């Protein structure tokens, strides 16, 4: 079959390359067993790009990212580049990709598989069966607002400025997508901001309410971000879809990730606007970072990366069935008690990053036999 699905793989730094390798294993399996070919290009991003190109995102890398159907990214950053100036930091590679590709909606699903409920830091009954989705605005807010910077004042002390700014259009498009997604789930949206303190919060709440009027079947709740953080650890199963700004989404999604037992379990999809054919620019990456402390040891959990690839199949290639198959395979491996160290529990078998990829592939074999 002709390779017509163009993927750009950017493994990045730290554990990024190790977990990305497991996606390649699955792609090879799909090629052989399901006769689905991907046209895969590899490149570097983040610290690896600083080392290779002198900048965290090469110009050609960005051009390639704009031209492919989907980008898969591992993770960026590490102590080696901690002291480079801010504009050249590894994280800027990722932020530039998000901004240039206009990936305004970041979908971060947090689900707790039955086999994983005990691995959560919360009581099992609080998280068992959890299935929520954080929709994080990804190209606006304080991450990109101007003015920003650190300046020296006349008295010799320094002052730092960040700017939280949101236009109506920016809030509208991400809220609309959140409502659409909620329509395919259990039909509840929590719009999260700090309208009690912030002007952007006031506007966010107004617009969420206006968009909500177009979706009468969706149950809309407004919640302050601090309360949301508390509710996430108090009673997480009250949530279905949370839609929130860039910074609150960053924080709340780390919190939601931990409910599932490990940061190593959470995938994400970052989507741009749909074109006339319904195609969106898209980037898929695990929520976890580069974890430099465990990089190169073969112990990283590749499941968030593998499930990010499953999201890619679903959202970029309309291959929901294959995505479900991969998710089921991951689930079966966990049910069999096979665990990387981050999710290891008493009585279970500790396996490596590569073993995890191999076991998922073996399950795929069984499921599609
Ligand atoms: C995330 C990360 C990034 C962010 C960093 C690496 C720039 O924490 O994707 O959640 O803050 O958005
Ligand atoms: Mg984060």
Short mmCIF file of C-alpha atoms and ligand atoms in Angstrom, two decimals:
data_model
loop_
_atom_site.label_atom_id
_atom_site.label_comp_id
_atom_site.label_asym_id
_atom_site.label_seq_id
_atom_site.Cartn_x
_atom_site.Cartn_y
_atom_site.Cartn_z
CA UNK A 1 0.00 0.00 0.00
CA UNK A 2 1.30 3.48 -0.79
CA UNK A 3 2.71 5.41 2.13
CA UNK A 4 0.50 8.44 2.21
CA UNK A 5 0.27 9.21 5.90
CA UNK A 6 2.99 11.70 6.62
CA UNK A 7 4.35 11.71 10.16
CA UNK A 8 7.14 13.82 11.58
CA UNK A 9 8.76 12.22 14.63
CA UNK A 10 10.53 14.56 17.02
CA UNK A 11 11.75 12.41 19.94
CA UNK A 12 13.46 15.37 21.65
CA UNK A 13 15.37 15.03 24.91
CA UNK A 14 15.68 12.85 28.01
CA UNK A 15 13.35 9.86 27.86
CA UNK A 16 11.78 11.20 24.63
CA UNK A 17 13.85 9.01 22.28
CA UNK A 18 13.30 5.87 24.40
CA UNK A 19 9.55 6.17 24.48
CA UNK A 20 9.34 7.21 20.82
CA UNK A 21 11.17 4.02 19.85
CA UNK A 22 8.22 2.04 21.17
CA UNK A 23 5.91 3.93 18.82
CA UNK A 24 8.19 2.95 15.95
CA UNK A 25 7.78 -0.68 17.08
CA UNK A 26 4.02 -0.29 16.78
CA UNK A 27 4.28 1.45 13.43
CA UNK A 28 6.42 -1.46 12.17
CA UNK A 29 3.79 -3.86 13.46
CA UNK A 30 1.01 -1.98 11.68
CA UNK A 31 3.05 -1.96 8.51
CA UNK A 32 3.48 -5.74 8.63
CA UNK A 33 0.22 -6.89 10.11
CA UNK A 34 -2.36 -4.33 9.05
CA UNK A 35 -0.71 -3.13 5.86
CA UNK A 36 -0.90 0.47 6.93
CA UNK A 37 2.18 2.45 5.95
CA UNK A 38 3.34 5.71 7.37
CA UNK A 39 5.78 8.00 5.69
CA UNK A 40 7.92 8.78 8.74
CA UNK A 41 10.54 11.53 8.89
CA UNK A 42 12.75 11.93 11.97
CA UNK A 43 14.25 15.13 13.27
CA UNK A 44 15.39 16.75 16.51
CA UNK A 45 13.73 19.35 18.74
CA UNK A 46 14.51 21.05 22.05
CA UNK A 47 17.95 20.53 23.55
CA UNK A 48 18.87 18.04 20.83
CA UNK A 49 18.13 20.75 18.24
CA UNK A 50 20.19 23.30 20.18
CA UNK A 51 23.09 20.85 19.96
CA UNK A 52 22.54 20.11 16.27
CA UNK A 53 21.20 23.36 14.78
CA UNK A 54 22.06 25.95 17.43
CA UNK A 55 18.36 26.65 18.05
CA UNK A 56 15.59 24.65 19.77
CA UNK A 57 13.60 24.30 16.52
CA UNK A 58 15.37 24.24 13.18
CA UNK A 59 13.82 26.29 10.34
CA UNK A 60 13.53 23.19 8.19
CA UNK A 61 11.99 21.26 11.07
CA UNK A 62 9.25 23.85 11.37
CA UNK A 63 8.68 23.78 7.60
CA UNK A 64 8.43 19.98 7.73
CA UNK A 65 6.01 20.16 10.67
CA UNK A 66 3.77 22.48 8.66
CA UNK A 67 3.76 20.03 5.73
CA UNK A 68 3.01 16.69 7.40
CA UNK A 69 -0.33 15.23 8.49
CA UNK A 70 0.78 14.90 12.10
CA UNK A 71 3.75 15.52 14.37
CA UNK A 72 4.69 13.12 17.16
CA UNK A 73 6.81 14.68 19.87
CA UNK A 74 8.55 12.98 22.81
CA UNK A 75 9.70 15.57 25.34
CA UNK A 76 12.02 18.56 25.57
CA UNK A 77 14.43 19.96 28.14
CA UNK A 78 17.12 18.88 30.55
CA UNK A 79 19.74 20.23 32.94
CA UNK A 80 22.32 20.47 30.14
CA UNK A 81 20.45 23.45 28.68
CA UNK A 82 19.26 25.02 31.94
CA UNK A 83 21.51 28.01 31.59
CA UNK A 84 20.85 29.01 27.99
CA UNK A 85 18.94 32.26 27.56
CA UNK A 86 15.15 32.01 27.58
CA UNK A 87 14.56 32.45 23.85
CA UNK A 88 16.89 29.57 23.15
CA UNK A 89 15.66 27.20 25.81
CA UNK A 90 14.54 23.70 24.70
CA UNK A 91 10.95 24.52 25.72
CA UNK A 92 10.90 27.29 23.11
CA UNK A 93 11.11 24.61 20.41
CA UNK A 94 7.82 23.16 21.60
CA UNK A 95 6.16 26.53 22.23
CA UNK A 96 7.15 27.74 18.76
CA UNK A 97 5.69 24.63 17.16
CA UNK A 98 2.42 25.10 19.04
CA UNK A 99 2.21 28.77 18.09
CA UNK A 100 3.32 28.51 14.44
CA UNK A 101 1.07 25.52 13.77
CA UNK A 102 -1.72 27.38 15.59
CA UNK A 103 -2.52 24.34 17.73
CA UNK A 104 -5.00 26.11 19.92
CA UNK A 105 -6.66 23.13 21.58
CA UNK A 106 -4.76 20.67 23.73
CA UNK A 107 -6.75 17.57 24.62
CA UNK A 108 -5.53 15.79 27.73
CA UNK A 109 -7.69 12.80 28.64
CA UNK A 110 -7.28 11.36 32.12
CA UNK A 111 -8.74 7.91 32.46
CA UNK A 112 -8.23 5.41 35.20
CA UNK A 113 -8.23 1.85 33.98
CA UNK A 114 -9.52 -0.66 36.55
CA UNK A 115 -6.08 -2.28 36.72
CA UNK A 116 -4.55 1.08 37.60
CA UNK A 117 -6.93 2.37 40.28
CA UNK A 118 -4.64 1.20 43.06
CA UNK A 119 -1.65 3.06 41.60
CA UNK A 120 -3.32 6.42 42.13
CA UNK A 121 -2.25 8.57 45.04
CA UNK A 122 -5.95 8.96 45.88
CA UNK A 123 -8.21 6.32 47.38
CA UNK A 124 -9.22 3.70 44.86
CA UNK A 125 -12.96 4.44 45.07
CA UNK A 126 -12.37 8.11 44.28
CA UNK A 127 -10.64 7.43 40.98
CA UNK A 128 -11.80 4.00 39.82
CA UNK A 129 -13.55 4.49 36.47
CA UNK A 130 -12.47 8.11 36.12
CA UNK A 131 -12.80 9.31 32.53
CA UNK A 132 -12.30 13.02 32.02
CA UNK A 133 -10.85 15.29 29.38
CA UNK A 134 -9.03 18.54 29.93
CA UNK A 135 -9.20 20.87 26.94
CA UNK A 136 -6.42 23.36 27.45
CA UNK A 137 -6.11 26.54 25.37
CA UNK A 138 -2.59 26.27 23.98
CA UNK A 139 -1.57 29.28 21.92
CA UNK A 140 -2.59 32.26 24.03
CA UNK A 141 -2.65 33.58 27.55
CA UNK A 142 0.35 34.28 29.69
CA UNK A 143 2.52 31.86 27.70
CA UNK A 144 2.64 34.27 24.78
CA UNK A 145 1.26 37.61 26.08
CA UNK A 146 3.26 40.81 25.62
CA UNK A 147 4.79 42.76 27.25
CA UNK A 148 7.00 40.31 29.03
CA UNK A 149 10.52 40.40 30.34
CA UNK A 150 12.77 41.32 33.21
CA UNK A 151 13.96 44.91 33.43
CA UNK A 152 16.30 46.78 35.69
CA UNK A 153 14.78 49.70 37.55
CA UNK A 154 16.48 53.01 38.30
CA UNK A 155 17.17 51.89 41.87
CA UNK A 156 19.08 48.90 40.56
CA UNK A 157 16.46 46.28 41.50
CA UNK A 158 14.78 44.12 38.87
CA UNK A 159 11.14 43.85 37.82
CA UNK A 160 9.54 40.98 35.88
CA UNK A 161 6.40 41.22 33.74
CA UNK A 162 4.18 38.54 32.15
CA UNK A 163 0.93 39.37 30.44
CA UNK A 164 -2.25 37.32 30.47
CA UNK A 165 -4.21 38.28 27.39
CA UNK A 166 -7.13 36.61 25.57
CA UNK A 167 -9.17 37.76 22.62
CA UNK A 168 -12.79 36.79 22.22
CA UNK A 169 -11.92 34.66 19.17
CA UNK A 170 -9.27 32.72 21.07
CA UNK A 171 -11.66 31.84 23.87
CA UNK A 172 -14.51 31.10 21.53
CA UNK A 173 -12.77 28.53 19.34
CA UNK A 174 -11.44 26.44 22.21
CA UNK A 175 -14.74 26.56 24.10
CA UNK A 176 -16.63 25.53 20.98
CA UNK A 177 -14.40 22.51 20.50
CA UNK A 178 -14.83 21.57 24.17
CA UNK A 179 -18.61 21.66 23.81
CA UNK A 180 -18.46 19.58 20.63
CA UNK A 181 -16.29 16.99 22.35
CA UNK A 182 -18.56 16.95 25.41
CA UNK A 183 -21.45 16.17 23.06
CA UNK A 184 -19.70 12.90 22.17
CA UNK A 185 -19.07 12.10 25.84
CA UNK A 186 -21.35 12.46 28.85
CA UNK A 187 -22.37 16.01 27.99
CA UNK A 188 -20.90 18.09 30.81
CA UNK A 189 -18.47 21.02 30.54
CA UNK A 190 -16.71 22.81 33.38
CA UNK A 191 -15.33 26.13 32.20
CA UNK A 192 -12.50 27.05 34.54
CA UNK A 193 -11.03 30.53 35.15
CA UNK A 194 -10.52 33.12 37.88
CA UNK A 195 -13.37 35.50 37.02
CA UNK A 196 -13.32 36.66 40.65
CA UNK A 197 -9.86 38.17 40.16
CA UNK A 198 -8.91 38.38 36.48
CA UNK A 199 -10.34 40.34 33.56
CA UNK A 200 -9.49 37.47 31.22
CA UNK A 201 -11.51 35.28 33.57
CA UNK A 202 -14.52 37.58 33.29
CA UNK A 203 -14.37 37.51 29.50
CA UNK A 204 -13.76 33.74 29.50
CA UNK A 205 -16.88 33.17 31.58
CA UNK A 206 -19.00 35.45 29.36
CA UNK A 207 -17.90 33.74 26.19
CA UNK A 208 -18.24 30.22 27.59
CA UNK A 209 -21.80 31.15 28.54
CA UNK A 210 -22.53 32.54 25.06
CA UNK A 211 -21.11 29.47 23.29
CA UNK A 212 -22.96 27.28 25.77
CA UNK A 213 -26.23 28.73 24.48
CA UNK A 214 -25.47 27.07 21.12
CA UNK A 215 -25.27 23.72 22.91
CA UNK A 216 -28.45 23.48 24.95
CA UNK A 217 -27.93 19.77 25.62
CA UNK A 218 -24.62 20.32 27.33
CA UNK A 219 -24.61 20.91 31.04
CA UNK A 220 -22.31 23.94 31.59
CA UNK A 221 -20.70 24.72 34.93
CA UNK A 222 -18.34 27.57 35.77
CA UNK A 223 -15.64 26.97 38.33
CA UNK A 224 -12.75 29.01 39.71
CA UNK A 225 -9.39 27.46 38.98
CA UNK A 226 -8.36 27.16 42.63
CA UNK A 227 -11.62 25.40 43.47
CA UNK A 228 -11.12 23.14 40.45
CA UNK A 229 -7.69 22.09 41.76
CA UNK A 230 -9.32 21.22 45.06
CA UNK A 231 -12.26 19.39 43.43
CA UNK A 232 -9.88 17.36 41.28
CA UNK A 233 -8.39 15.78 44.36
CA UNK A 234 -11.64 15.77 46.35
CA UNK A 235 -14.06 14.22 43.87
CA UNK A 236 -12.55 13.92 40.41
CA UNK A 237 -15.40 11.85 38.98
CA UNK A 238 -17.67 14.91 38.98
CA UNK A 239 -15.81 16.08 35.84
CA UNK A 240 -16.34 15.16 32.22
CA UNK A 241 -14.80 17.94 30.08
CA UNK A 242 -12.84 20.81 31.62
CA UNK A 243 -12.05 23.75 29.32
CA UNK A 244 -9.54 26.26 30.57
CA UNK A 245 -6.74 28.64 29.64
CA UNK A 246 -3.14 27.83 28.89
CA UNK A 247 -1.63 28.24 32.36
CA UNK A 248 -4.49 26.78 34.40
CA UNK A 249 -4.63 23.90 31.89
CA UNK A 250 -0.94 23.24 32.36
CA UNK A 251 -1.30 23.02 36.12
CA UNK A 252 -4.63 21.20 36.32
CA UNK A 253 -3.57 18.59 33.77
CA UNK A 254 -0.51 17.63 35.81
CA UNK A 255 -2.84 17.23 38.75
CA UNK A 256 -5.31 15.14 36.72
CA UNK A 257 -2.44 13.04 35.40
CA UNK A 258 -1.43 12.01 38.87
CA UNK A 259 -4.96 10.81 39.60
CA UNK A 260 -4.34 8.12 37.02
CA UNK A 261 -1.36 6.78 38.91
CA UNK A 262 1.55 8.21 36.97
CA UNK A 263 2.44 11.10 34.70
CA UNK A 264 3.76 8.36 32.47
CA UNK A 265 0.21 7.32 31.56
CA UNK A 266 -1.21 10.51 30.05
CA UNK A 267 -1.29 11.19 26.31
CA UNK A 268 -2.26 14.44 24.60
CA UNK A 269 -3.35 15.81 21.26
CA UNK A 270 -2.83 19.42 20.20
CA UNK A 271 -5.13 20.41 17.38
CA UNK A 272 -5.45 23.39 15.05
CA UNK A 273 -8.49 24.62 13.17
CA UNK A 274 -10.18 22.27 10.69
CA UNK A 275 -9.69 23.15 7.01
CA UNK A 276 -12.45 22.78 4.40
CA UNK A 277 -11.73 19.02 4.21
CA UNK A 278 -12.00 18.71 7.98
CA UNK A 279 -8.24 18.18 8.35
CA UNK A 280 -6.45 19.78 11.27
CA UNK A 281 -2.79 20.47 11.88
CA UNK A 282 -1.90 18.30 14.84
CA UNK A 283 0.82 17.40 17.26
CA UNK A 284 0.70 14.48 19.67
CA UNK A 285 2.83 14.26 22.78
CA UNK A 286 2.77 12.68 26.21
CA UNK A 287 1.95 15.03 29.09
CA UNK A 288 5.08 13.93 30.97
CA UNK A 289 8.35 15.76 30.47
CA UNK A 290 11.84 14.61 29.54
CA UNK A 291 12.53 13.11 33.02
CA UNK A 292 16.32 13.55 32.75
CA UNK A 293 16.80 11.76 36.08
CA UNK A 294 15.76 8.44 34.57
CA UNK A 295 16.78 8.99 30.93
CA UNK A 296 18.86 6.29 29.29
CA UNK A 297 18.10 3.67 31.93
CA UNK A 298 15.42 1.85 29.97
CA UNK A 299 12.86 2.29 32.74
CA UNK A 300 10.62 5.05 31.34
CA UNK A 301 6.95 4.27 30.84
CA UNK A 302 6.18 4.44 27.10
CA UNK A 303 2.40 4.13 27.49
CA UNK A 304 1.66 7.88 27.35
CA UNK A 305 3.65 8.11 24.12
CA UNK A 306 2.03 5.00 22.67
CA UNK A 307 -1.42 6.31 23.58
CA UNK A 308 -0.54 9.68 22.07
CA UNK A 309 0.07 7.77 18.86
CA UNK A 310 -3.35 6.15 19.30
CA UNK A 311 -4.85 9.64 19.57
CA UNK A 312 -3.00 10.52 16.37
CA UNK A 313 -4.62 7.60 14.57
CA UNK A 314 -8.01 8.66 15.82
CA UNK A 315 -7.87 12.42 15.27
CA UNK A 316 -5.53 12.79 12.29
CA UNK A 317 -6.15 9.62 10.31
CA UNK A 318 -9.69 8.67 11.16
CA UNK A 319 -8.42 5.25 12.25
CA UNK A 320 -10.52 4.93 15.39
CA UNK A 321 -10.56 1.15 15.17
CA UNK A 322 -6.77 0.90 15.18
CA UNK A 323 -6.61 3.44 17.99
CA UNK A 324 -9.03 1.32 20.05
CA UNK A 325 -6.95 -1.75 19.33
CA UNK A 326 -3.80 -0.08 20.67
CA UNK A 327 -5.64 1.16 23.75
CA UNK A 328 -7.00 -2.32 24.38
CA UNK A 329 -3.53 -3.81 23.97
CA UNK A 330 -2.12 -1.37 26.56
CA UNK A 331 -4.95 -2.25 28.89
CA UNK A 332 -4.34 -5.98 28.52
CA UNK A 333 -0.66 -5.57 29.31
CA UNK A 334 -1.53 -3.66 32.49
CA UNK A 335 -4.20 -6.22 33.40
CA UNK A 336 -1.53 -8.90 33.11
CA UNK A 337 0.40 -7.10 35.86
CA UNK A 338 3.28 -5.98 33.66
CA UNK A 339 4.55 -2.60 34.83
CA UNK A 340 7.34 -0.12 34.35
CA UNK A 341 8.76 1.04 37.72
CA UNK A 342 6.63 4.23 37.89
CA UNK A 343 3.43 2.17 38.16
CA UNK A 344 4.79 -0.93 39.85
CA UNK A 345 2.75 -2.38 42.69
CA UNK A 346 3.28 -5.33 44.99
CA UNK A 347 2.86 -8.66 43.23
CA UNK A 348 3.35 -7.25 39.75
CA UNK A 349 6.15 -7.81 37.28
CA UNK A 350 8.65 -5.06 36.64
CA UNK A 351 9.50 -4.63 32.97
CA UNK A 352 11.59 -2.21 30.91
CA UNK A 353 10.58 0.43 28.37
CA UNK A 354 11.39 -1.89 25.47
CA UNK A 355 9.60 -4.84 27.10
CA UNK A 356 6.50 -2.69 27.45
CA UNK A 357 6.57 -1.85 23.72
CA UNK A 358 7.10 -5.53 22.87
CA UNK A 359 4.28 -6.68 25.15
CA UNK A 360 1.89 -4.15 23.64
CA UNK A 361 2.82 -5.47 20.18
CA UNK A 362 2.29 -9.07 21.31
CA UNK A 363 -1.16 -8.12 22.59
CA UNK A 364 -1.88 -6.43 19.27
CA UNK A 365 -0.98 -9.71 17.60
CA UNK A 366 -3.40 -11.61 19.82
CA UNK A 367 -6.19 -9.08 19.42
CA UNK A 368 -5.99 -9.05 15.66
CA UNK A 369 -5.38 -12.80 15.23
C1 LIG B 1 3.30 20.84 29.12
C2 LIG B 1 4.67 21.29 29.56
C3 LIG B 1 5.08 22.52 28.74
C4 LIG B 1 4.10 23.63 29.06
C5 LIG B 1 6.52 22.96 28.92
C6 LIG B 1 7.50 21.86 28.62
C7 LIG B 1 6.84 24.18 28.09
O1 LIG B 1 4.69 21.52 30.92
O2 LIG B 1 3.11 20.59 27.91
O3 LIG B 1 2.43 20.72 29.98
O4 LIG B 1 4.28 24.36 30.06
O5 LIG B 1 3.14 23.79 28.32
MG1 LIG B 2 2.91 20.93 31.93
#
